[in-house]
PDB file of C-alpha atoms in Angstrom:
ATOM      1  CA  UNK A   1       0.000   0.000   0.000  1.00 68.00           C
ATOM      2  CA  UNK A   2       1.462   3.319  -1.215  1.00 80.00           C
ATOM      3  CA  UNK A   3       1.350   6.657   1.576  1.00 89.00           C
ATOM      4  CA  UNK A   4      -1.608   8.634   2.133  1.00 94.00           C
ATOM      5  CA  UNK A   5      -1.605  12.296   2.137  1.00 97.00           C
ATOM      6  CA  UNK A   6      -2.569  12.452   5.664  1.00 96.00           C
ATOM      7  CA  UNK A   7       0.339  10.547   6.658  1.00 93.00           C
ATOM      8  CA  UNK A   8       2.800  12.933   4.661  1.00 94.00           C
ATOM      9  CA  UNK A   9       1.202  15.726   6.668  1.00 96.00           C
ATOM     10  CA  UNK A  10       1.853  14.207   9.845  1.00 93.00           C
ATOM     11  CA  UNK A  11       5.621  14.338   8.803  1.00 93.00           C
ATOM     12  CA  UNK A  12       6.749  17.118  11.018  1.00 92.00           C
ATOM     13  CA  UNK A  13      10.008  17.648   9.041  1.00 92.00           C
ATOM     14  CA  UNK A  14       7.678  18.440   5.549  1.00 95.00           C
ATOM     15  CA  UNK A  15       6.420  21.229   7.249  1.00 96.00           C
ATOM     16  CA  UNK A  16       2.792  20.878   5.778  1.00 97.00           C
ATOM     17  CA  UNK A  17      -0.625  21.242   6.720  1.00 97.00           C
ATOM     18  CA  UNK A  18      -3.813  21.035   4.739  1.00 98.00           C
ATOM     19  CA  UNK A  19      -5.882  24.247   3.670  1.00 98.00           C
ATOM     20  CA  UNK A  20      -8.933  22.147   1.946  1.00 98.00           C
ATOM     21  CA  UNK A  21     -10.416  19.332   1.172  1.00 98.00           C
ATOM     22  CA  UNK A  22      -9.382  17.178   4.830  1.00 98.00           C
ATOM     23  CA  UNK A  23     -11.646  14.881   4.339  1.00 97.00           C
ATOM     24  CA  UNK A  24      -9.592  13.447   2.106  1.00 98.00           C
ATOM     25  CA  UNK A  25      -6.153  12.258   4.242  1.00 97.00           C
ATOM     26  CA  UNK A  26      -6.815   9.072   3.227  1.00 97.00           C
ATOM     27  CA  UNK A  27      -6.235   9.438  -0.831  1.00 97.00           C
ATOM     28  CA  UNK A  28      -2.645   7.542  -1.740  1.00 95.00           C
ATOM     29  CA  UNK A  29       0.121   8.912  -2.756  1.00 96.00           C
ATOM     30  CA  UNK A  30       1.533   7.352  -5.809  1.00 92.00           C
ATOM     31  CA  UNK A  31       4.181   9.819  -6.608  1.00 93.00           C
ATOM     32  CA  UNK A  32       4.832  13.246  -6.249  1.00 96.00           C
ATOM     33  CA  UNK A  33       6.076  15.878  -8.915  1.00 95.00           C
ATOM     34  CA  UNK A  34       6.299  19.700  -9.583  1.00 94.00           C
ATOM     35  CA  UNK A  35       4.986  21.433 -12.419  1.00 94.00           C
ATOM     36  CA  UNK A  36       3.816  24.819 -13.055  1.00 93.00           C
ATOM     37  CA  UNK A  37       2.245  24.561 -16.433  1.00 90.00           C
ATOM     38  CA  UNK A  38      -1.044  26.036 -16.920  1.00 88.00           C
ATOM     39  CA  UNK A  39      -2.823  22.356 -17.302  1.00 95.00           C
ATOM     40  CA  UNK A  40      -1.180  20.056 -15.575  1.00 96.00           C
ATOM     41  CA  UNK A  41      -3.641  17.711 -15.497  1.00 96.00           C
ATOM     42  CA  UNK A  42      -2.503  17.015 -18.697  1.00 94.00           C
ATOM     43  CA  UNK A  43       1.060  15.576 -17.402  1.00 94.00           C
ATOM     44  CA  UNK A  44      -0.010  13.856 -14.159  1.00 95.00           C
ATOM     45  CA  UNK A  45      -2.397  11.579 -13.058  1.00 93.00           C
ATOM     46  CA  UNK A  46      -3.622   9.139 -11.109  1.00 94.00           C
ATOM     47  CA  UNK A  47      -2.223   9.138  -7.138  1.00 95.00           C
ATOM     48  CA  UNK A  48      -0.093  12.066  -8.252  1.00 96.00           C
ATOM     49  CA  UNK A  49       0.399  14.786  -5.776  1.00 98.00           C
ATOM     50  CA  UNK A  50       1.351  18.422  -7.487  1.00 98.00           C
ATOM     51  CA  UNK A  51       3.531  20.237  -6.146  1.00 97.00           C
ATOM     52  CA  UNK A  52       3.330  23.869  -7.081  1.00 96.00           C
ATOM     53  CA  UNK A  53       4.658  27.633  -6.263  1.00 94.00           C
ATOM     54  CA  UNK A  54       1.167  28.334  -8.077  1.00 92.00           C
ATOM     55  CA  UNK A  55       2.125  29.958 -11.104  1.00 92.00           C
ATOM     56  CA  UNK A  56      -0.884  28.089 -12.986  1.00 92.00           C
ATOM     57  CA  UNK A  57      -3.513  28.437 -10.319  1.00 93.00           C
ATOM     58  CA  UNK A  58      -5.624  31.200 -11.474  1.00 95.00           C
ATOM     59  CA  UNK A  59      -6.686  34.186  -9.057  1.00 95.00           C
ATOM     60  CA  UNK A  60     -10.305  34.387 -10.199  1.00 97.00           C
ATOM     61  CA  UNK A  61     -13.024  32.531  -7.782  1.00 97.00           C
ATOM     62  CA  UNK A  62     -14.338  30.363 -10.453  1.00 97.00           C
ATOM     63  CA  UNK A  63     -11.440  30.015 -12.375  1.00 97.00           C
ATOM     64  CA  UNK A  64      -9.740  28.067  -9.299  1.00 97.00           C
ATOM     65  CA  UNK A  65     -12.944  25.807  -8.888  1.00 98.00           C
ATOM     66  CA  UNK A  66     -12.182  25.038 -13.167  1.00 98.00           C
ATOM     67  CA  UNK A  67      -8.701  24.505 -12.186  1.00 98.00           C
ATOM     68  CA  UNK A  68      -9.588  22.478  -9.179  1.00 98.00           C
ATOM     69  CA  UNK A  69     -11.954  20.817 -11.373  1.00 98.00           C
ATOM     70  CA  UNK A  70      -9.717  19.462 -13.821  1.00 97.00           C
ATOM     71  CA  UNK A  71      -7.383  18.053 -11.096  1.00 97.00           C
ATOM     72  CA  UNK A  72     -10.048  16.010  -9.499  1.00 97.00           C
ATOM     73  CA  UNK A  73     -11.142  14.841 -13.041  1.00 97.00           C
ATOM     74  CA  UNK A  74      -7.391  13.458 -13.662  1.00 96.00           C
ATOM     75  CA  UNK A  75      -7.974  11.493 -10.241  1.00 97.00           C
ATOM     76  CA  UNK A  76      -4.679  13.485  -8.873  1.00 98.00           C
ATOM     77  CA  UNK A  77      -3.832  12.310  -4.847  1.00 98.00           C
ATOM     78  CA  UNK A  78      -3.985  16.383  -4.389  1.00 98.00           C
ATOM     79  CA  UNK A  79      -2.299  19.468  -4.604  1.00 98.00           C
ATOM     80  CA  UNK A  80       0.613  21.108  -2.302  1.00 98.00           C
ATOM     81  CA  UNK A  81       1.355  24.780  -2.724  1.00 97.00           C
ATOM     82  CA  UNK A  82       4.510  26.870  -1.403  1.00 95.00           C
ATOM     83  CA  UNK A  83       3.990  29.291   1.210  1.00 94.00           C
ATOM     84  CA  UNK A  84       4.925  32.831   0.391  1.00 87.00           C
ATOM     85  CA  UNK A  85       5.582  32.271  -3.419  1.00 85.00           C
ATOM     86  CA  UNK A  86       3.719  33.088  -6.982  1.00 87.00           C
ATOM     87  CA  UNK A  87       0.335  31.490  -5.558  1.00 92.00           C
ATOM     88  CA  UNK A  88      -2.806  33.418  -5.439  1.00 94.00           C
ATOM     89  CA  UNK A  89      -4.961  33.445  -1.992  1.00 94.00           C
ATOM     90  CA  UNK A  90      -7.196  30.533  -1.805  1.00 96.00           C
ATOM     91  CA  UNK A  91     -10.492  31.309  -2.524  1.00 97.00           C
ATOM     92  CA  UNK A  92     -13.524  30.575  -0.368  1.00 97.00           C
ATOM     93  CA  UNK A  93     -15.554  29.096  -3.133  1.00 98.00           C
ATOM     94  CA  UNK A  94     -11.969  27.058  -4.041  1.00 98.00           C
ATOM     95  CA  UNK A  95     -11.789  26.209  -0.550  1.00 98.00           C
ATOM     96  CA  UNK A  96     -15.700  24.919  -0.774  1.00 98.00           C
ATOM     97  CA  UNK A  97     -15.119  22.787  -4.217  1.00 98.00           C
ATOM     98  CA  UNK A  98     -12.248  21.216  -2.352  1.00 98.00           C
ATOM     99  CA  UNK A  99     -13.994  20.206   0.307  1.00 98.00           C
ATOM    100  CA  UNK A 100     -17.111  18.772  -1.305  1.00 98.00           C
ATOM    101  CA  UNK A 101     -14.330  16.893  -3.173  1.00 98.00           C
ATOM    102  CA  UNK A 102     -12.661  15.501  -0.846  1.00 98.00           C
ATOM    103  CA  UNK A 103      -9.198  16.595  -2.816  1.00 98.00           C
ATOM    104  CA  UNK A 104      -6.541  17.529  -0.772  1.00 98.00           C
ATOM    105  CA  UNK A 105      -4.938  21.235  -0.826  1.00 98.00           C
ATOM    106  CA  UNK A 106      -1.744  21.566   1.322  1.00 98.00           C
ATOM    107  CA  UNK A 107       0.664  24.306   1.956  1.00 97.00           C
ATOM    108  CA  UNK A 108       4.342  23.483   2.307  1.00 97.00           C
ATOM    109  CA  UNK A 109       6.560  25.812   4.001  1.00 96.00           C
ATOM    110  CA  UNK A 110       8.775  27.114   1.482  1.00 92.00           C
ATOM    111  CA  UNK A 111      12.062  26.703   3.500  1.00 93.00           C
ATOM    112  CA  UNK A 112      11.050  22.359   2.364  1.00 95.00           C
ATOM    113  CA  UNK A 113      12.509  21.602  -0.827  1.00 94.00           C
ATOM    114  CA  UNK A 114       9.658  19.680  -3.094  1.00 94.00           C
ATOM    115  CA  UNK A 115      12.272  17.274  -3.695  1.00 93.00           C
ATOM    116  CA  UNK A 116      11.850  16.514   0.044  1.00 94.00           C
ATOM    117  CA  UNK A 117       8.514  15.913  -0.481  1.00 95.00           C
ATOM    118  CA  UNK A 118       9.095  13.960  -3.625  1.00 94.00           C
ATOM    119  CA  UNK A 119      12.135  11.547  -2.026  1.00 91.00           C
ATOM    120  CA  UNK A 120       9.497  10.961   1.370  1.00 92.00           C
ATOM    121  CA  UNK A 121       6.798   9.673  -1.329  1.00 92.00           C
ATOM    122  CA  UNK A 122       9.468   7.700  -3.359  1.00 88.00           C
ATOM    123  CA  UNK A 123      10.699   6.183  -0.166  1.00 85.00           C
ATOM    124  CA  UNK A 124       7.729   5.974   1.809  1.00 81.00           C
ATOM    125  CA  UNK A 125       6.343   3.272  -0.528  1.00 81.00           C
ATOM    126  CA  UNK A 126       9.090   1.245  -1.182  1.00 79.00           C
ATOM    127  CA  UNK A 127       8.001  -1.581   1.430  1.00 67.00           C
ATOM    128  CA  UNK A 128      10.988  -1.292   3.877  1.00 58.00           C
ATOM    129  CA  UNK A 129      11.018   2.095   4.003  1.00 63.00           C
ATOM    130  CA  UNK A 130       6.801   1.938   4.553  1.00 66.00           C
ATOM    131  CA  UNK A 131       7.809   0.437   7.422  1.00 71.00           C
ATOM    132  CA  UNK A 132      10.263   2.466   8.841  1.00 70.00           C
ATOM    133  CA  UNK A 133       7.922   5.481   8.241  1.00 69.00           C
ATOM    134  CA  UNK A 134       5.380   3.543   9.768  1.00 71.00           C
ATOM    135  CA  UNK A 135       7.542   3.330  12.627  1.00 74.00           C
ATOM    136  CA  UNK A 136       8.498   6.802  12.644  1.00 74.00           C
ATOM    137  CA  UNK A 137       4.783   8.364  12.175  1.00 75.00           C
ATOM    138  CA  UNK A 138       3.480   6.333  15.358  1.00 77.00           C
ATOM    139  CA  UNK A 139       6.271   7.745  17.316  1.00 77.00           C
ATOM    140  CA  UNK A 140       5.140  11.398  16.561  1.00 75.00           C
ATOM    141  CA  UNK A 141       1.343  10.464  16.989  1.00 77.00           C
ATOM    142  CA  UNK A 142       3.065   8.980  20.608  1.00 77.00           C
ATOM    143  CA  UNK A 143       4.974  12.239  21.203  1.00 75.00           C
ATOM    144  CA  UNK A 144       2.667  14.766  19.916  1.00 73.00           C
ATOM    145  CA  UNK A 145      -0.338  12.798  22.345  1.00 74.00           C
ATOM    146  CA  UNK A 146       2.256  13.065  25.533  1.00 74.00           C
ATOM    147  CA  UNK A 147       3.189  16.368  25.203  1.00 68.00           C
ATOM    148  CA  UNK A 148       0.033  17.771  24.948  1.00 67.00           C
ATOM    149  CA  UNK A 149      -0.093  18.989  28.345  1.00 62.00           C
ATOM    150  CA  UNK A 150       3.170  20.443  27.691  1.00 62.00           C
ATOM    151  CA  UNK A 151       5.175  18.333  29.612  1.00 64.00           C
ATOM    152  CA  UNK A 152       6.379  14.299  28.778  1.00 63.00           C
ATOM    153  CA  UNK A 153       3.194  11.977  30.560  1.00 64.00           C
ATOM    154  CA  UNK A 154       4.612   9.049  32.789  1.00 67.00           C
ATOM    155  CA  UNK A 155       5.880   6.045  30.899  1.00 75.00           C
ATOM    156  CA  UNK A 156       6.215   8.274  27.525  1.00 75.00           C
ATOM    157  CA  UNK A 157       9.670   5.713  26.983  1.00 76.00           C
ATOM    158  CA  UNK A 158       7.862   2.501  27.619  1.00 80.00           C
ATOM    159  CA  UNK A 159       4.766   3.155  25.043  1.00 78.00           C
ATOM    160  CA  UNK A 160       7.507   3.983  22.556  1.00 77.00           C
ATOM    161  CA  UNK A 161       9.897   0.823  23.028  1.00 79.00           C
ATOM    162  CA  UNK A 162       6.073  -1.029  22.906  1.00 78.00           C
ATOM    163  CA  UNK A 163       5.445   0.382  19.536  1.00 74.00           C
ATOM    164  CA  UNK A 164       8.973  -0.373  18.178  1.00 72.00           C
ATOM    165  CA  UNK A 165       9.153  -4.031  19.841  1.00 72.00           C
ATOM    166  CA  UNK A 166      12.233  -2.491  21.663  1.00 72.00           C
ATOM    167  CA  UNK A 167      14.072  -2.183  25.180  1.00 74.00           C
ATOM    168  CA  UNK A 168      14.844   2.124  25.087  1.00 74.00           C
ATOM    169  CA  UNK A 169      17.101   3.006  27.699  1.00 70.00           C
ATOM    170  CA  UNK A 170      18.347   7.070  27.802  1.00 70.00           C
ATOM    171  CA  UNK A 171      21.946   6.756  29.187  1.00 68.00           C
ATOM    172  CA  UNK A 172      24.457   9.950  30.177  1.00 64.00           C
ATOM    173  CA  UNK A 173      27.418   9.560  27.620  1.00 59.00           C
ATOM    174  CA  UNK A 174      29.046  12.034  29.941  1.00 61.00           C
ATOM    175  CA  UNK A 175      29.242   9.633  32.717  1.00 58.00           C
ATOM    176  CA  UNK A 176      27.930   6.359  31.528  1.00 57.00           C
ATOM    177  CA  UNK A 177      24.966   5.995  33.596  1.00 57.00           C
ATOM    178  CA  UNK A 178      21.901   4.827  32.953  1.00 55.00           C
ATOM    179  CA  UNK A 179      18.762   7.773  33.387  1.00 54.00           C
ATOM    180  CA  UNK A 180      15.880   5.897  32.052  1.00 56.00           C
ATOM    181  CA  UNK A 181      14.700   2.698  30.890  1.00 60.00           C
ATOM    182  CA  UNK A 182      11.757   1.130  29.164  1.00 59.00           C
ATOM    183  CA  UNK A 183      12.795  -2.386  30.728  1.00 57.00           C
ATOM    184  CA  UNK A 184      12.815  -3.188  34.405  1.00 52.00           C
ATOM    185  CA  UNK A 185      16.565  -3.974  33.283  1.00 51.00           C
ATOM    186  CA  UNK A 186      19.367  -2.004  35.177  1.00 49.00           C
ATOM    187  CA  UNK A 187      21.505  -1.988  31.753  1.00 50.00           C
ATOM    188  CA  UNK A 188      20.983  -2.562  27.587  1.00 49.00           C
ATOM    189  CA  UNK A 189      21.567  -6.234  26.952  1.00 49.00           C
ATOM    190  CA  UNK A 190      23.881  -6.633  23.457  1.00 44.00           C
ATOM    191  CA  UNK A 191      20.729  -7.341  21.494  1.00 44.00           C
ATOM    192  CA  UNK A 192      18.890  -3.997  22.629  1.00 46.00           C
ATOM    193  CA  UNK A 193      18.566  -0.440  20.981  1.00 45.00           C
ATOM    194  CA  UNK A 194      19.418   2.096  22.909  1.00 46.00           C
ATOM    195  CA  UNK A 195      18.826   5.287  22.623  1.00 46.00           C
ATOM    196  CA  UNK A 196      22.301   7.824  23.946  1.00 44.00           C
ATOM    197  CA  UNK A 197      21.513  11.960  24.282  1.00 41.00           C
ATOM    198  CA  UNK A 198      24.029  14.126  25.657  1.00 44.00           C
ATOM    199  CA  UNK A 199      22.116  15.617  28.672  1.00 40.00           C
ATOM    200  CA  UNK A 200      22.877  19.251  28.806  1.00 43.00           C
ATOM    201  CA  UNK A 201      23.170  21.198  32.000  1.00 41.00           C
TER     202      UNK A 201
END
């Protein structure tokens, strides 16, 4: 099974969040590629995300549903636009036609090269590397649920070594001594991960 666009959003190093059509997270993500031609529905297709600085997306309300239009018609995954570039403002009635649609509209923050974006698709459904990002996105949903209060919840370490299938054990390089472990262990056995940060003063 190929990525979904709601799981490349969750990637907090792409740096993207949707501004339409939500509803939709759950299209795949075949491949991803720029292009800034005024139809470029006629050069991608099906599961393709564009990737655009919006030079072709048209200003005009209805002119951006037509646009929109054509996208959805060429069964493309969705669309991601760079922040701060050549793009017009969204429209409302864009905004609408997305979201009846279900079609995805994202913003990527410019300082994210689409290549990024491109490689994490290209990777991301290779099936080793589906796995590893599989790993990685339940980790964040793990993190980002913890920290909601602000502060790390109690036994934050042992949920992630559960979802990894792993003993985690945060050790002091400085001094060699173990702060923190998943396991009821007092030291990583030669078969676990561990996980070393320099603890900072």
């Amino acid at each position: 099974m190929s990525l979904t666009v709601g799981q490349l959003v969750a990637l907090p190093p792409l740096r993207t969040r949707f501004l339409a059509g939500e509803s939709g997270a759950d299209r795949r993500v075949l491949w991803a590629h720029t292009c800034e031609l005024p139809e470029p529905w006629e050069w991608l297709g099906t599961g393709d995300l564009l990737l655009t600085d919006g030079y072709g997306l048209p200003a005009e309300a209805a002119a951006q549903v037509d646009f929109l239009r054509e996208l959805v018609r060429a069964n493309l995954a969705g669309m991601a636009i760079a922040s701060g570039q050549h793009a017009p403002q969204l429209t409302d009635l864009a905004v609408a036609f997305a979201d009846s649609q279900s079609f995805p509209i994202l913003e990527t923050q410019y300082a994210v090269p689409f290549v990024t974006v491109a490689r994490t698709v290209a990777e991301g459904n290779s099936e080793d590397s589906r796995r590893r990002l599989h790993v990685i996105l339940s980790i964040y949903d793990i993190l980002r649920r913890s920290l909601n209060g602000g502060r790390p919840s109690p036994g934050l370490l042992a949920r992630i070594a559960s979802e990894i299938h792993a003993d985690l054990y945060v050790v002091d390089r400085d001094v060699s001594s173990l702060r923190l472990a998943s396991a009821r262990r007092s030291a990583p056995s030669s078969n676990s991960f561990s996980v070393r940060l320099r603890i900072r003063p």
